[in-house]
Short mmCIF file of C-alpha atoms and ligand atoms in Angstrom, two decimals:
data_model
loop_
_atom_site.label_atom_id
_atom_site.label_comp_id
_atom_site.label_asym_id
_atom_site.label_seq_id
_atom_site.Cartn_x
_atom_site.Cartn_y
_atom_site.Cartn_z
CA UNK U 1 -13.99 68.43 -36.62
CA UNK U 2 -12.25 65.05 -36.43
CA UNK U 3 -11.18 64.93 -40.11
CA UNK U 4 -7.50 65.88 -40.41
CA UNK U 5 -6.23 66.89 -43.88
CA UNK U 6 -2.62 67.80 -43.24
CA UNK U 7 0.19 66.87 -43.36
CA UNK U 8 -0.45 64.72 -46.43
CA UNK U 9 1.69 61.54 -46.41
CA UNK U 10 4.11 61.46 -49.32
CA UNK U 11 3.26 59.19 -52.22
CA UNK U 12 5.32 56.00 -52.62
CA UNK U 13 5.13 53.87 -55.75
CA UNK U 14 5.25 50.15 -54.92
CA UNK U 15 5.87 48.08 -58.04
CA UNK U 16 5.57 44.34 -57.38
CA UNK U 17 8.87 42.64 -56.40
CA UNK U 18 10.74 45.95 -56.58
CA UNK U 19 11.90 48.51 -54.06
CA UNK U 20 9.40 51.22 -53.06
CA UNK U 21 10.11 54.44 -54.94
CA UNK U 22 11.48 56.26 -51.87
CA UNK U 23 13.86 53.46 -50.80
CA UNK U 24 17.64 53.35 -51.09
CA UNK U 25 18.39 50.28 -53.17
CA UNK U 26 21.26 48.25 -51.68
CA UNK U 27 21.14 45.53 -54.33
CA UNK U 28 19.21 45.71 -57.56
CA UNK U 29 20.43 42.46 -59.12
CA UNK U 30 23.37 44.02 -60.97
CA UNK U 31 26.27 44.93 -58.72
CA UNK U 32 27.49 45.40 -55.15
CA UNK U 33 28.39 49.06 -55.58
CA UNK U 34 26.47 49.99 -52.42
CA UNK U 35 28.73 47.65 -50.38
CA UNK U 36 32.37 47.30 -49.45
CA UNK U 37 34.62 44.84 -47.68
CA UNK U 38 34.52 45.12 -43.88
CA UNK U 39 38.06 43.84 -43.50
CA UNK U 40 39.48 46.16 -46.19
CA UNK U 41 37.57 49.45 -45.86
CA UNK U 42 37.10 51.19 -49.18
CA UNK U 43 37.77 47.98 -51.13
CA UNK U 44 35.06 46.22 -53.16
CA UNK U 45 32.72 43.69 -51.58
CA UNK U 46 34.08 40.56 -53.22
CA UNK U 47 30.99 38.39 -53.04
CA UNK U 48 29.78 36.71 -56.22
CA UNK U 49 27.10 38.45 -58.31
CA UNK U 50 25.27 36.24 -60.83
CA UNK U 51 21.76 35.88 -62.22
CA UNK U 52 20.31 38.85 -60.35
CA UNK U 53 21.51 37.56 -56.98
CA UNK U 54 24.73 37.53 -55.01
CA UNK U 55 26.36 34.79 -52.98
CA UNK U 56 28.51 34.91 -49.86
CA UNK U 57 32.24 34.50 -50.47
CA UNK U 58 33.46 33.21 -47.12
CA UNK U 59 37.09 33.94 -47.91
CA UNK U 60 36.30 37.61 -48.52
CA UNK U 61 34.67 38.04 -45.11
CA UNK U 62 31.76 40.23 -44.08
CA UNK U 63 30.45 43.02 -46.30
CA UNK U 64 29.10 46.37 -45.11
CA UNK U 65 27.14 49.16 -46.75
CA UNK U 66 29.15 52.22 -47.77
CA UNK U 67 26.37 54.38 -46.39
CA UNK U 68 25.68 54.65 -42.66
CA UNK U 69 22.20 54.53 -41.20
CA UNK U 70 20.33 55.36 -38.02
CA UNK U 71 16.78 53.99 -37.74
CA UNK U 72 15.28 52.41 -40.83
CA UNK U 73 13.01 49.86 -42.50
CA UNK U 74 14.82 47.17 -44.48
CA UNK U 75 13.83 44.37 -46.84
CA UNK U 76 15.99 41.54 -48.14
CA UNK U 77 15.51 38.12 -49.66
CA UNK U 78 17.78 35.20 -48.87
CA UNK U 79 18.32 31.71 -50.20
CA UNK U 80 19.83 28.71 -48.46
CA UNK U 81 20.94 25.99 -50.93
CA UNK U 82 18.75 22.86 -51.03
CA UNK U 83 21.78 20.66 -50.35
CA UNK U 84 23.01 22.82 -47.50
CA UNK U 85 24.38 20.01 -45.30
CA UNK U 86 25.63 20.38 -41.73
CA UNK U 87 23.52 20.70 -38.62
CA UNK U 88 22.59 23.21 -35.93
CA UNK U 89 24.48 26.48 -36.34
CA UNK U 90 26.35 24.87 -39.25
CA UNK U 91 23.40 25.03 -41.70
CA UNK U 92 23.18 28.20 -43.78
CA UNK U 93 24.54 30.46 -41.05
CA UNK U 94 24.77 34.11 -42.03
CA UNK U 95 23.43 37.16 -40.27
CA UNK U 96 22.07 40.62 -40.79
CA UNK U 97 23.91 43.08 -38.55
CA UNK U 98 21.47 45.97 -38.42
CA UNK U 99 24.32 48.20 -37.26
CA UNK U 100 27.95 47.09 -37.58
CA UNK U 101 30.01 49.01 -35.05
CA UNK U 102 33.39 47.30 -35.04
CA UNK U 103 35.86 45.43 -37.19
CA UNK U 104 34.39 41.92 -36.81
CA UNK U 105 31.05 40.46 -35.76
CA UNK U 106 30.28 43.46 -33.57
CA UNK U 107 26.93 45.22 -33.57
CA UNK U 108 23.44 43.78 -33.41
CA UNK U 109 22.90 40.49 -35.22
CA UNK U 110 19.58 39.22 -36.50
CA UNK U 111 20.19 35.57 -37.22
CA UNK U 112 19.91 34.06 -40.67
CA UNK U 113 20.10 30.26 -40.45
CA UNK U 114 18.35 27.21 -41.83
CA UNK U 115 15.78 26.54 -39.10
CA UNK U 116 13.63 24.16 -41.15
CA UNK U 117 13.61 20.98 -39.06
CA UNK U 118 17.04 21.95 -37.74
CA UNK U 119 17.39 22.13 -33.99
CA UNK U 120 19.72 24.59 -32.30
CA UNK U 121 19.62 26.85 -29.24
CA UNK U 122 16.44 28.89 -29.65
CA UNK U 123 18.08 32.27 -29.04
CA UNK U 124 20.29 31.47 -32.03
CA UNK U 125 17.74 30.15 -34.52
CA UNK U 126 16.37 31.96 -37.58
CA UNK U 127 14.84 35.31 -36.59
CA UNK U 128 16.47 35.50 -33.18
CA UNK U 129 18.20 38.62 -31.99
CA UNK U 130 21.29 36.49 -31.61
CA UNK U 131 21.81 35.34 -27.99
CA UNK U 132 19.17 37.85 -26.79
CA UNK U 133 15.67 37.31 -28.09
CA UNK U 134 13.92 34.07 -29.04
CA UNK U 135 11.70 34.50 -32.13
CA UNK U 136 7.92 34.34 -31.60
CA UNK U 137 7.55 31.69 -34.32
CA UNK U 138 9.54 29.62 -36.80
CA UNK U 139 8.38 30.49 -40.32
CA UNK U 140 11.44 28.93 -42.03
CA UNK U 141 10.90 27.54 -45.52
CA UNK U 142 12.80 24.49 -46.72
CA UNK U 143 16.30 25.15 -48.02
CA UNK U 144 16.12 25.67 -51.78
CA UNK U 145 13.35 28.29 -51.61
CA UNK U 146 13.74 32.08 -51.53
CA UNK U 147 12.63 33.67 -48.24
CA UNK U 148 11.96 37.25 -47.14
CA UNK U 149 13.35 39.19 -44.16
CA UNK U 150 11.80 42.52 -43.16
CA UNK U 151 13.13 44.67 -40.34
CA UNK U 152 12.13 47.87 -38.61
CA UNK U 153 15.15 49.07 -36.67
CA UNK U 154 15.11 51.80 -34.07
CA UNK U 155 18.72 52.71 -33.39
CA UNK U 156 19.83 53.27 -29.81
CA UNK U 157 20.62 56.83 -28.71
CA UNK U 158 23.54 57.83 -26.52
CA UNK U 159 24.20 60.86 -24.34
CA UNK U 160 27.23 63.08 -24.85
CA UNK U 161 29.13 61.15 -22.16
CA UNK U 162 28.55 57.88 -24.03
CA UNK U 163 25.94 56.49 -21.65
CA UNK U 164 22.71 55.07 -23.01
CA UNK U 165 19.86 57.50 -23.59
CA UNK U 166 17.38 55.08 -25.19
CA UNK U 167 17.86 51.42 -26.11
CA UNK U 168 17.56 49.92 -29.58
CA UNK U 169 14.29 48.29 -30.61
CA UNK U 170 13.56 45.93 -33.47
CA UNK U 171 10.61 44.41 -35.28
CA UNK U 172 11.25 41.49 -37.64
CA UNK U 173 9.03 39.60 -40.07
CA UNK U 174 10.23 36.49 -41.88
CA UNK U 175 8.21 35.28 -44.84
CA UNK U 176 5.56 37.78 -43.68
CA UNK U 177 5.32 36.29 -40.18
CA UNK U 178 6.09 38.43 -37.13
CA UNK U 179 9.03 37.00 -35.18
CA UNK U 180 10.21 40.03 -33.15
CA UNK U 181 7.60 42.57 -32.05
CA UNK U 182 9.27 45.89 -31.23
CA UNK U 183 11.55 44.21 -28.70
CA UNK U 184 14.10 46.18 -26.70
CA UNK U 185 17.75 45.18 -27.02
CA UNK U 186 20.04 44.87 -24.02
CA UNK U 187 23.06 45.87 -26.09
CA UNK U 188 25.30 44.69 -28.89
CA UNK U 189 25.57 41.00 -29.75
CA UNK U 190 28.22 38.94 -28.02
CA UNK U 191 29.01 35.34 -28.82
CA UNK U 192 30.15 34.79 -25.24
CA UNK U 193 28.92 36.95 -22.37
CA UNK U 194 26.08 39.38 -21.83
CA UNK U 195 25.13 41.98 -24.42
CA UNK U 196 26.23 45.52 -23.63
CA UNK U 197 26.01 48.94 -25.21
CA UNK U 198 28.96 50.81 -26.65
CA UNK U 199 28.15 54.33 -27.82
CA UNK U 200 27.97 54.78 -31.59
CA UNK U 201 26.37 56.95 -34.22
CA UNK U 202 24.97 56.04 -37.62
CA UNK U 203 26.50 52.72 -38.72
CA UNK U 204 26.77 50.51 -41.79
CA UNK U 205 24.51 47.51 -42.30
CA UNK U 206 26.48 44.25 -42.53
CA UNK U 207 25.98 40.79 -43.98
CA UNK U 208 27.91 38.03 -42.27
CA UNK U 209 30.25 35.58 -43.98
CA UNK U 210 30.07 32.92 -41.30
CA UNK U 211 32.97 30.48 -41.28
CA UNK U 212 30.86 27.31 -41.13
CA UNK U 213 31.76 24.82 -43.88
CA UNK U 214 28.23 24.48 -45.35
CA UNK U 215 27.45 25.96 -48.78
CA UNK U 216 27.10 29.77 -48.94
CA UNK U 217 23.75 31.57 -48.91
CA UNK U 218 22.57 34.01 -51.58
CA UNK U 219 20.70 37.32 -51.40
CA UNK U 220 18.64 39.58 -53.65
CA UNK U 221 16.28 42.54 -53.65
CA UNK U 222 17.71 44.52 -50.73
CA UNK U 223 16.46 48.00 -49.94
CA UNK U 224 16.32 50.33 -47.00
CA UNK U 225 14.11 53.30 -46.05
CA UNK U 226 15.71 55.56 -43.43
CA UNK U 227 13.15 56.63 -40.80
MG1 MG M 301 24.94 34.24 -37.85
#
């Protein structure tokens, strides 16, 4: 009586180092067709694609996905150059905005930064929900090695009048290590001031072109599974 046979979970093929068969591929090593410029909506994402990866072009600014998403699971791989230089927030600073809701660095930022033997404020280190949640651990590899970033994002919900119905939640694993465990967010990321919610619907995913002078990071193998 305790054996349940339905509904049968759908089959997903999981070839090694490739996107699961039911994922939306956001970068397959060839082009940035799934992305566009944040600053010039509808215009190409002018970051540099080469050798199956792509590299931040700081002059071109942030890039966002053409498609909008609610809740999802996401995977990406990132690379911080071995000779990154700089210190603190100046080393390999980028960011994964799980939902970009404005025209600049607005939304919810999961920090990408070189945190290998690089001290900074802990709510701004690798794997932090920027200025909100300190990561549970620091699994940063040395610059010069590829690293993985996996996210389960539960989008916030808003009532008709724009007030918050249910807050956002996020789980993050870096290099397979849990750094955020289904934590609740207090609102969108702010560089200065307290986070706060602004009502929004499905939103693009954004990668940050941070203005720090250190060498740019690279990315590959990005996919998302809407939930
Ligand atoms: Mg950042």
